[in-house]
Short mmCIF file of C-alpha atoms in Angstrom, two decimals:
data_model
loop_
_atom_site.label_atom_id
_atom_site.label_comp_id
_atom_site.label_asym_id
_atom_site.label_seq_id
_atom_site.Cartn_x
_atom_site.Cartn_y
_atom_site.Cartn_z
CA UNK A 10 51.29 89.65 213.31
CA UNK A 11 54.03 87.30 214.48
CA UNK A 12 57.56 87.51 213.11
CA UNK A 13 57.32 84.08 211.48
CA UNK A 14 54.06 85.01 209.77
CA UNK A 15 55.52 88.31 208.54
CA UNK A 16 58.63 86.52 207.26
CA UNK A 17 56.50 83.91 205.46
CA UNK A 18 54.49 86.72 203.83
CA UNK A 19 57.67 88.38 202.62
CA UNK A 20 58.99 85.09 201.21
CA UNK A 21 55.68 84.36 199.45
CA UNK A 22 55.49 87.88 198.01
CA UNK A 23 59.10 87.85 196.85
CA UNK A 24 58.79 84.44 195.19
CA UNK A 25 55.58 85.53 193.45
CA UNK A 26 57.31 88.60 192.05
CA UNK A 27 60.24 86.44 190.88
CA UNK A 28 57.86 83.99 189.19
CA UNK A 29 56.01 86.82 187.45
CA UNK A 30 59.35 88.24 186.33
CA UNK A 31 60.41 84.90 184.82
CA UNK A 32 57.09 84.40 183.06
CA UNK A 33 57.08 88.00 181.83
CA UNK A 34 59.84 87.04 179.40
CA UNK A 35 57.16 85.29 177.35
CA UNK A 36 55.38 88.64 177.06
CA UNK A 37 58.55 90.46 176.12
CA UNK A 38 59.21 88.01 173.28
CA UNK A 39 55.77 88.82 171.91
CA UNK A 40 55.43 92.55 172.56
CA UNK A 41 59.15 93.50 172.40
CA UNK A 42 59.11 95.20 175.82
CA UNK A 43 61.93 94.04 178.11
CA UNK A 44 60.97 92.29 181.34
CA UNK A 45 63.08 94.69 183.46
CA UNK A 46 60.91 97.61 182.30
CA UNK A 47 57.78 95.73 183.33
CA UNK A 48 59.34 95.14 186.75
CA UNK A 49 60.25 98.83 187.06
CA UNK A 50 56.69 99.93 186.29
CA UNK A 51 55.20 97.20 188.48
CA UNK A 52 57.29 98.28 191.48
CA UNK A 53 56.57 101.97 190.96
CA UNK A 54 52.82 101.32 190.83
CA UNK A 55 52.96 98.90 193.77
CA UNK A 56 54.64 101.45 196.04
CA UNK A 57 51.99 103.98 195.06
CA UNK A 58 48.85 101.86 195.57
CA UNK A 59 49.91 99.63 198.46
CA UNK A 60 49.54 101.37 201.82
CA UNK A 61 52.40 100.73 204.19
CA UNK A 62 54.74 99.23 201.61
CA UNK A 63 58.11 100.55 202.80
CA UNK A 64 60.48 102.42 200.53
CA UNK A 65 63.96 100.87 200.90
CA UNK A 66 66.62 103.17 202.37
CA UNK A 67 68.98 104.84 199.91
CA UNK A 68 71.95 102.88 201.23
CA UNK A 69 70.15 99.57 200.78
CA UNK A 70 69.16 100.45 197.21
CA UNK A 71 72.73 101.40 196.35
CA UNK A 72 74.18 98.19 197.82
CA UNK A 73 71.62 95.87 196.21
CA UNK A 74 71.98 97.45 192.77
CA UNK A 75 75.78 97.51 193.11
CA UNK A 76 75.93 93.76 193.72
CA UNK A 77 73.47 93.21 190.86
CA UNK A 78 75.64 95.31 188.54
CA UNK A 79 78.76 93.35 189.52
CA UNK A 80 77.01 90.11 188.53
CA UNK A 81 75.70 91.60 185.29
CA UNK A 82 79.08 93.00 184.22
CA UNK A 83 80.96 89.81 185.07
CA UNK A 84 78.52 87.75 183.00
CA UNK A 85 78.63 90.35 180.21
CA UNK A 86 82.40 90.06 180.06
CA UNK A 87 82.23 86.25 179.92
CA UNK A 88 79.59 86.42 177.19
CA UNK A 89 81.90 88.54 175.02
CA UNK A 90 85.07 86.56 175.74
CA UNK A 91 88.61 87.47 174.79
CA UNK A 92 88.43 86.34 171.15
CA UNK A 93 85.41 88.50 170.33
CA UNK A 94 86.68 91.43 172.38
CA UNK A 95 90.12 91.37 170.76
CA UNK A 96 88.68 91.90 167.27
CA UNK A 97 86.85 95.07 168.38
CA UNK A 98 88.87 96.19 171.41
CA UNK A 99 89.83 99.59 170.00
CA UNK A 100 86.28 100.45 168.97
CA UNK A 101 84.85 99.29 172.30
CA UNK A 102 87.37 101.35 174.27
CA UNK A 103 86.81 104.44 172.13
CA UNK A 104 83.02 104.28 172.18
CA UNK A 105 82.89 103.29 175.84
CA UNK A 106 85.19 106.08 176.98
CA UNK A 107 85.00 108.99 174.53
CA UNK A 108 81.41 108.18 173.60
CA UNK A 109 80.33 108.47 177.25
CA UNK A 110 82.03 111.85 177.66
CA UNK A 111 80.59 113.19 174.39
CA UNK A 112 77.09 112.00 175.29
CA UNK A 113 77.34 113.62 178.72
CA UNK A 114 78.60 116.87 177.21
CA UNK A 115 75.89 116.96 174.55
CA UNK A 116 73.14 116.20 177.06
CA UNK A 117 74.40 118.87 179.45
CA UNK A 118 74.36 121.53 176.71
CA UNK A 119 70.79 120.52 175.76
CA UNK A 120 69.51 120.72 179.34
CA UNK A 121 71.23 124.04 180.01
CA UNK A 122 70.15 125.75 176.77
CA UNK A 123 66.63 124.35 176.50
CA UNK A 124 65.56 124.39 180.16
CA UNK A 125 67.97 126.74 181.89
CA UNK A 126 69.31 124.07 184.21
CA UNK A 127 72.50 125.25 185.97
CA UNK A 128 75.63 123.83 184.36
CA UNK A 129 76.60 121.63 187.30
CA UNK A 130 73.16 120.05 187.61
CA UNK A 131 72.90 119.68 183.83
CA UNK A 132 76.22 117.81 183.77
CA UNK A 133 75.08 115.53 186.61
CA UNK A 134 71.85 114.56 184.83
CA UNK A 135 73.58 114.13 181.46
CA UNK A 136 76.27 111.97 183.06
CA UNK A 137 73.59 109.80 184.66
CA UNK A 138 71.91 109.05 181.31
CA UNK A 139 75.12 108.59 179.28
CA UNK A 140 75.72 104.81 179.91
CA UNK A 141 73.92 102.31 177.68
CA UNK A 142 72.56 98.84 178.36
CA UNK A 143 72.55 96.65 175.24
CA UNK A 144 71.39 93.75 177.44
CA UNK A 145 68.03 95.50 177.12
CA UNK A 146 68.48 95.46 173.33
CA UNK A 147 69.01 91.71 173.23
CA UNK A 148 66.05 91.24 175.58
CA UNK A 149 63.91 93.15 173.07
CA UNK A 150 65.24 91.08 170.17
CA UNK A 151 64.13 87.95 172.03
CA UNK A 152 65.38 84.82 170.30
CA UNK A 153 67.11 86.72 167.51
CA UNK A 154 70.82 87.51 167.66
CA UNK A 155 72.62 90.14 165.61
CA UNK A 156 75.59 88.68 163.77
CA UNK A 157 78.81 90.52 163.04
CA UNK A 158 80.84 93.13 164.92
CA UNK A 159 77.90 95.43 165.68
CA UNK A 160 76.61 93.07 168.37
CA UNK A 161 80.07 92.77 169.91
CA UNK A 162 80.57 96.55 169.96
CA UNK A 163 77.16 97.09 171.55
CA UNK A 164 77.84 94.57 174.31
CA UNK A 165 81.37 95.80 174.86
CA UNK A 166 80.24 99.42 174.95
CA UNK A 167 77.74 98.73 177.71
CA UNK A 168 80.33 96.96 179.82
CA UNK A 169 82.88 99.72 179.27
CA UNK A 170 80.68 102.79 179.69
CA UNK A 171 78.98 101.61 182.89
CA UNK A 172 82.22 101.86 184.93
CA UNK A 173 83.09 105.08 183.08
CA UNK A 174 79.73 106.67 183.91
CA UNK A 175 79.85 105.56 187.54
CA UNK A 176 83.41 106.82 188.03
CA UNK A 177 82.58 110.14 186.37
CA UNK A 178 79.47 110.63 188.50
CA UNK A 179 81.37 109.79 191.69
CA UNK A 180 84.05 112.34 190.83
CA UNK A 181 81.52 115.06 190.02
CA UNK A 182 79.57 114.50 193.22
CA UNK A 183 82.79 114.57 195.25
CA UNK A 184 83.91 117.80 193.56
CA UNK A 185 80.55 119.48 194.29
CA UNK A 186 80.92 122.11 191.58
CA UNK A 187 82.33 122.90 188.15
CA UNK A 188 85.65 124.75 188.08
CA UNK A 189 89.13 124.25 186.72
CA UNK A 190 90.19 122.83 190.05
CA UNK A 191 87.15 120.54 190.05
CA UNK A 192 87.95 119.36 186.51
CA UNK A 193 91.47 118.53 187.65
CA UNK A 194 90.17 116.60 190.65
CA UNK A 195 87.57 114.71 188.60
CA UNK A 196 90.15 113.89 185.91
CA UNK A 197 92.69 112.58 188.39
CA UNK A 198 90.11 110.52 190.31
CA UNK A 199 88.68 109.15 187.06
CA UNK A 200 92.09 108.16 185.68
CA UNK A 201 93.00 106.45 188.95
CA UNK A 202 89.78 104.43 188.96
CA UNK A 203 90.19 103.33 185.35
CA UNK A 204 93.89 102.39 185.63
CA UNK A 205 93.56 100.54 188.93
CA UNK A 206 90.32 98.84 187.87
CA UNK A 207 91.84 97.63 184.60
CA UNK A 208 95.02 96.44 186.34
CA UNK A 209 93.10 94.51 189.00
CA UNK A 210 90.82 93.05 186.31
CA UNK A 211 93.73 91.85 184.17
CA UNK A 212 95.70 90.41 187.08
CA UNK A 213 92.60 88.96 188.69
CA UNK A 214 91.29 87.47 185.45
CA UNK A 215 94.58 85.71 184.76
CA UNK A 216 94.80 84.47 188.33
CA UNK A 217 91.22 83.24 188.20
CA UNK A 218 91.89 81.42 184.93
CA UNK A 219 94.87 79.66 186.53
CA UNK A 220 92.77 78.90 189.61
CA UNK A 221 89.96 77.41 187.50
CA UNK A 222 92.30 75.22 185.48
CA UNK A 223 94.74 74.07 188.17
CA UNK A 224 92.81 73.76 191.43
CA UNK A 225 90.24 70.96 191.45
CA UNK A 226 87.20 70.99 193.72
CA UNK A 227 85.36 67.99 195.20
CA UNK A 228 81.95 68.83 193.70
CA UNK A 229 80.71 70.13 190.34
CA UNK A 230 78.38 72.59 192.07
CA UNK A 231 81.31 74.36 193.76
CA UNK A 232 82.93 75.53 190.51
CA UNK A 233 80.37 78.27 189.68
CA UNK A 234 80.35 79.36 193.32
CA UNK A 235 84.13 79.76 193.19
CA UNK A 236 83.98 82.12 190.22
CA UNK A 237 81.17 84.04 191.91
CA UNK A 238 83.22 84.50 195.08
CA UNK A 239 86.27 85.54 193.04
CA UNK A 240 84.28 88.11 191.05
CA UNK A 241 82.94 89.69 194.23
CA UNK A 242 86.45 89.65 195.71
CA UNK A 243 87.87 91.42 192.65
CA UNK A 244 85.24 94.13 192.99
CA UNK A 245 86.15 94.60 196.65
CA UNK A 246 89.92 94.62 196.07
CA UNK A 247 89.71 97.12 193.20
CA UNK A 248 87.37 99.42 195.16
CA UNK A 249 89.60 99.32 198.26
CA UNK A 250 92.54 100.24 196.01
CA UNK A 251 90.57 103.33 194.82
CA UNK A 252 89.88 101.71 191.44
CA UNK A 253 86.72 100.87 189.56
CA UNK A 254 85.50 97.52 190.86
CA UNK A 255 82.96 97.41 188.04
CA UNK A 256 85.67 97.69 185.40
CA UNK A 257 87.73 95.04 187.22
CA UNK A 258 84.97 92.41 187.11
CA UNK A 259 84.12 93.23 183.48
CA UNK A 260 87.75 92.82 182.37
CA UNK A 261 88.13 89.61 184.40
CA UNK A 262 84.99 88.21 182.80
CA UNK A 263 86.37 88.93 179.32
CA UNK A 264 89.61 87.13 180.10
CA UNK A 265 87.95 83.93 181.29
CA UNK A 266 85.01 83.89 178.87
CA UNK A 267 84.76 80.97 176.43
CA UNK A 268 88.10 79.56 177.59
CA UNK A 269 88.97 75.92 178.15
CA UNK A 270 88.48 75.15 181.83
CA UNK A 271 86.77 72.43 183.87
CA UNK A 272 82.97 72.83 183.91
CA UNK A 273 83.27 76.02 181.84
CA UNK A 274 79.81 75.67 180.29
CA UNK A 275 78.20 75.07 183.67
CA UNK A 276 79.97 78.14 185.04
CA UNK A 277 78.79 80.34 182.17
CA UNK A 278 75.21 79.11 182.41
CA UNK A 279 75.17 79.71 186.16
CA UNK A 280 76.37 83.29 185.78
CA UNK A 281 74.02 83.96 182.88
CA UNK A 282 71.02 82.91 184.99
CA UNK A 283 72.35 84.86 187.97
CA UNK A 284 72.83 88.00 185.86
CA UNK A 285 69.28 87.74 184.53
CA UNK A 286 67.94 87.50 188.06
CA UNK A 287 70.19 90.36 189.19
CA UNK A 288 68.87 92.65 186.47
CA UNK A 289 65.27 91.97 187.48
CA UNK A 290 66.08 92.51 191.17
CA UNK A 291 67.82 95.80 190.34
CA UNK A 292 64.81 97.12 188.43
CA UNK A 293 62.37 95.98 191.13
CA UNK A 294 64.36 97.74 193.86
CA UNK A 295 64.87 100.86 191.75
CA UNK A 296 61.16 100.92 190.92
CA UNK A 297 60.37 101.19 194.62
CA UNK A 298 62.25 104.50 194.72
CA UNK A 299 60.14 106.15 191.98
CA UNK A 300 57.51 108.70 192.95
CA UNK A 301 54.83 108.79 190.25
CA UNK A 302 53.63 112.20 191.47
CA UNK A 303 57.08 113.61 190.70
CA UNK A 304 57.11 112.04 187.23
CA UNK A 305 53.73 113.65 186.49
CA UNK A 306 55.14 117.16 187.00
CA UNK A 307 55.56 119.16 183.79
CA UNK A 308 59.04 120.32 184.82
CA UNK A 309 60.07 116.65 185.04
CA UNK A 310 58.48 114.73 182.20
CA UNK A 311 58.89 117.44 179.57
CA UNK A 312 62.68 117.86 180.05
CA UNK A 313 63.03 114.09 180.39
CA UNK A 314 61.11 113.44 177.18
CA UNK A 315 62.97 116.12 175.22
CA UNK A 316 66.35 114.87 176.48
CA UNK A 317 65.45 111.26 175.59
CA UNK A 318 64.48 112.25 172.03
CA UNK A 319 67.62 114.34 171.60
CA UNK A 320 69.82 111.50 172.88
CA UNK A 321 68.21 109.01 170.48
CA UNK A 322 67.93 111.22 167.38
CA UNK A 323 70.66 113.87 167.62
CA UNK A 324 73.32 113.53 170.35
CA UNK A 325 74.22 109.86 169.99
CA UNK A 326 73.88 109.67 166.16
CA UNK A 327 76.06 112.78 165.71
CA UNK A 328 78.65 112.59 168.50
CA UNK A 329 79.10 108.85 169.04
CA UNK A 330 79.27 108.39 165.27
CA UNK A 331 82.67 110.09 165.43
CA UNK A 332 83.92 107.33 167.74
CA UNK A 333 82.81 104.64 165.27
CA UNK A 334 84.75 106.00 162.30
CA UNK A 335 87.88 103.89 163.02
CA UNK A 336 85.70 100.76 163.35
CA UNK A 337 84.89 100.86 159.61
CA UNK A 338 81.51 99.24 160.10
CA UNK A 339 79.08 98.84 157.27
CA UNK A 340 76.57 101.68 157.10
CA UNK A 341 73.67 99.54 158.33
CA UNK A 342 75.75 98.18 161.23
CA UNK A 343 76.85 101.67 162.28
CA UNK A 344 73.27 102.96 162.13
CA UNK A 345 72.05 100.11 164.30
CA UNK A 346 74.76 100.62 166.93
CA UNK A 347 73.89 104.32 167.12
CA UNK A 348 70.14 103.71 167.36
CA UNK A 349 70.31 100.81 169.82
CA UNK A 350 72.12 102.65 172.61
CA UNK A 351 69.33 102.09 175.12
CA UNK A 352 69.38 103.05 178.78
CA UNK A 353 68.94 100.59 181.63
CA UNK A 354 69.54 100.16 185.34
CA UNK A 355 72.82 102.09 185.55
CA UNK A 356 71.32 105.53 184.70
CA UNK A 357 68.69 105.05 187.42
CA UNK A 358 71.40 103.96 189.86
CA UNK A 359 73.40 107.09 189.00
CA UNK A 360 70.25 109.16 189.49
CA UNK A 361 69.82 107.52 192.89
CA UNK A 362 73.44 108.43 193.75
CA UNK A 363 72.66 112.00 192.73
CA UNK A 364 69.62 112.03 195.01
CA UNK A 365 71.49 110.39 197.89
CA UNK A 366 74.13 113.14 197.64
CA UNK A 367 71.34 115.69 198.26
CA UNK A 368 72.08 117.70 195.16
CA UNK A 369 69.88 120.77 194.68
CA UNK A 370 66.41 119.84 193.40
CA UNK A 371 67.45 116.18 193.53
CA UNK A 372 63.92 114.74 193.29
CA UNK A 373 63.26 116.58 190.05
CA UNK A 374 66.61 115.56 188.57
CA UNK A 375 66.01 111.93 189.53
CA UNK A 376 62.61 112.06 187.88
CA UNK A 377 64.13 113.38 184.65
CA UNK A 378 66.57 110.45 184.59
CA UNK A 379 63.73 107.95 185.12
CA UNK A 380 61.67 109.49 182.29
CA UNK A 381 64.66 109.17 179.94
CA UNK A 382 65.07 105.48 180.82
CA UNK A 383 61.36 104.70 180.44
CA UNK A 384 61.22 106.39 177.02
CA UNK A 385 64.47 104.77 175.89
CA UNK A 386 63.43 101.25 176.83
CA UNK A 387 59.69 101.45 176.21
CA UNK A 388 59.51 103.53 173.03
CA UNK A 389 62.92 103.40 171.40
CA UNK A 390 63.45 99.80 172.49
CA UNK A 391 60.19 98.63 170.94
CA UNK A 392 61.47 99.85 167.56
CA UNK A 393 64.79 97.97 167.74
CA UNK A 394 63.58 94.74 166.04
CA UNK A 395 61.93 96.74 163.25
CA UNK A 396 65.04 98.88 162.74
CA UNK A 397 67.29 95.82 162.65
CA UNK A 398 65.03 94.19 160.08
CA UNK A 399 64.75 97.33 157.92
CA UNK A 400 68.52 97.78 157.96
CA UNK A 401 68.96 94.24 156.67
CA UNK A 402 71.25 93.21 159.50
CA UNK A 403 72.18 89.52 159.47
CA UNK A 404 70.23 87.89 162.29
CA UNK A 405 69.91 84.32 163.40
CA UNK A 406 67.24 82.75 165.54
CA UNK A 407 68.56 81.37 168.81
CA UNK A 408 66.25 78.65 170.09
CA UNK A 409 66.62 76.83 173.41
CA UNK A 410 68.48 73.53 173.21
CA UNK A 411 67.39 71.57 176.31
CA UNK A 412 69.00 68.29 175.23
CA UNK A 413 72.74 67.59 175.27
CA UNK A 414 74.98 64.64 174.60
CA UNK A 415 78.58 64.27 175.74
CA UNK A 416 81.04 62.61 178.05
CA UNK A 417 82.86 63.63 181.20
CA UNK A 418 86.64 63.27 181.40
CA UNK A 419 88.89 63.51 184.42
CA UNK A 420 91.75 65.20 182.54
CA UNK A 421 91.73 67.91 179.87
CA UNK A 422 91.55 66.32 176.39
CA UNK A 423 94.63 67.26 174.40
CA UNK A 424 94.14 68.35 170.80
CA UNK A 425 90.33 68.51 171.02
CA UNK A 426 88.50 71.53 169.61
CA UNK A 427 84.87 72.63 169.63
CA UNK A 428 84.33 74.94 166.62
CA UNK A 429 81.71 76.22 164.20
CA UNK A 430 82.24 76.34 160.44
CA UNK A 431 82.49 79.96 159.34
CA UNK A 432 81.54 81.38 155.96
CA UNK A 433 84.39 81.39 153.42
CA UNK A 434 86.55 79.23 155.68
CA UNK A 435 88.94 76.66 154.26
CA UNK A 436 86.65 73.73 155.08
CA UNK A 437 83.31 75.17 153.91
CA UNK A 438 81.66 72.79 151.42
CA UNK A 439 84.38 70.17 151.73
CA UNK A 440 83.80 66.57 152.70
CA UNK A 441 85.24 64.98 155.83
CA UNK A 442 87.70 63.10 153.59
CA UNK A 443 88.84 66.34 151.92
CA UNK A 444 89.22 68.09 155.28
CA UNK A 445 91.41 65.25 156.54
CA UNK A 446 93.58 65.54 153.42
CA UNK A 447 93.76 69.32 153.81
CA UNK A 448 94.56 69.45 157.53
CA UNK A 449 96.56 66.27 158.01
CA UNK A 450 96.14 64.22 161.17
CA UNK A 451 92.70 65.31 162.38
CA UNK A 452 89.50 63.40 163.14
CA UNK A 453 86.00 64.81 163.02
CA UNK A 454 83.97 63.03 165.68
CA UNK A 455 80.71 65.01 165.97
CA UNK A 456 78.78 67.26 163.59
CA UNK A 457 75.66 69.13 164.72
CA UNK A 458 73.56 70.86 162.04
CA UNK A 459 70.32 72.73 162.79
CA UNK A 460 70.26 71.21 166.29
CA UNK A 461 70.45 67.69 164.83
CA UNK A 462 73.30 65.19 164.92
CA UNK A 463 74.67 64.42 161.45
CA UNK A 464 76.18 60.98 160.73
CA UNK A 465 79.92 61.40 160.14
CA UNK A 466 81.09 59.60 157.02
CA UNK A 467 84.01 60.31 154.66
CA UNK A 468 81.54 61.91 152.21
CA UNK A 469 79.72 64.14 154.70
CA UNK A 470 80.04 67.79 153.63
CA UNK A 471 80.66 70.58 156.12
CA UNK A 472 78.29 73.55 155.78
CA UNK A 473 78.35 77.05 157.24
CA UNK A 474 77.09 77.01 160.82
CA UNK A 475 77.89 73.34 161.46
CA UNK A 476 79.01 72.73 165.03
CA UNK A 477 82.00 70.39 164.87
CA UNK A 478 84.05 68.55 167.47
CA UNK A 479 87.49 67.66 166.11
CA UNK A 480 90.59 65.91 167.43
CA UNK A 481 94.12 66.42 166.18
CA UNK A 482 97.71 65.61 166.97
CA UNK A 483 99.21 68.05 169.44
CA UNK A 484 101.68 69.28 166.80
CA UNK A 485 98.77 70.66 164.75
CA UNK A 486 96.58 71.68 167.68
CA UNK A 487 97.06 75.46 167.50
CA UNK A 488 96.54 75.86 163.75
CA UNK A 489 93.57 73.52 163.21
CA UNK A 490 90.74 75.80 164.49
CA UNK A 491 91.67 78.52 161.99
CA UNK A 492 90.74 76.19 159.13
CA UNK A 493 87.17 76.20 160.42
CA UNK A 494 86.77 79.74 161.75
CA UNK A 495 89.03 82.04 159.71
CA UNK A 496 88.01 83.15 156.20
CA UNK A 497 90.39 82.27 153.40
CA UNK A 498 92.34 85.29 152.16
CA UNK A 499 92.03 85.70 148.42
CA UNK A 500 95.18 86.42 146.42
CA UNK A 501 95.34 89.98 145.03
CA UNK A 502 94.64 90.16 141.33
#
């Protein structure tokens, strides 16, 4: 077989897999099974039944999944944005940090007591399965989006606990054992990674925001590529400085998300599509590392299944609940956050790191991690829509909007705001004339309701959920959006 023929075969096979992955999202919307899980199973079966299909080297798997995770975390940070993150920052930090440690500790105790796994190996496996992946949750929900702070906390937790879990695993593998000296080493290395990663993320996010707003490029298509290059650079800089590159890109994404910048929507759409592709690629590559014969062993699937059930029904609901007390969520919101802590690509990546470090009985430990992920996504994940519905969580249907109308401007429009009318806001139920009298010198130019343009007249009423484009004098620019988005505070009786 010639090199060109072999290369063409690889290209055809890869594109076919990508096409199947894209189309599989139609199946996930119907059967509530995330596309990444289908790709994981598909790859694991393919490597088993296809003679000669090579297993990628451990180093290649780690590098591919690392780049994929950088893209996913950067997009996750942009999707949250600073405004949403700020309202739940304390809860996200507490759940992402303390929740990860508590989950790892609880899982380690379960593995040691129930299956006699040595403490060090039990801690390694429990650390691997401690991070969550709410992106899987929203994939299961399909076109439905959870409203309120619970969705923000879930997304923020996944972005925060992925770097925490990776840093903790790296420290444990470097220490090689459990002792007081090892705890000191792991603690110091972990703190250094978190502090440096956060510092690089904050500085890099602010610099990137300035770069996006102040430095023009000759072509629209270059703007998303610039942010991509900067995100990868931030990961590299933070890692070279002995920090968490994953935390750096997540923080930077938060700082630039949903901010006013040239071609901001195009940038966010580009990274959203790239992150979706990256997640599928990560699961395909990780699936090629799974040995189904190992998963079929009783000493693998039984501990994995028991650990998965304990994580879903005991460890997370009991221990992580403590971290949610300061959040003061409604009972149904808190229950959903605790139930929907699903596992994704990061636990399998951490299991791969464990195997690459040649830990004792590494194949068995890796298999346990994979079983936990499969159960979490396949079984627990399939129940997420039902649980959300039974808990009465406010959900809205997000449908694709392929048509857009707008104008391009060379300079940033001063005093222009793009807002949505919130419940109990000052303008809810008021006419355009009344809003103008209330706010002063503002002009409502566009109203979109239920994906339809609404004619703007003085008597047009603003309803909850209306998407509104407004213009105002610069003197009122900073206070105007609050009239549409902030609830009115009632006077105490």
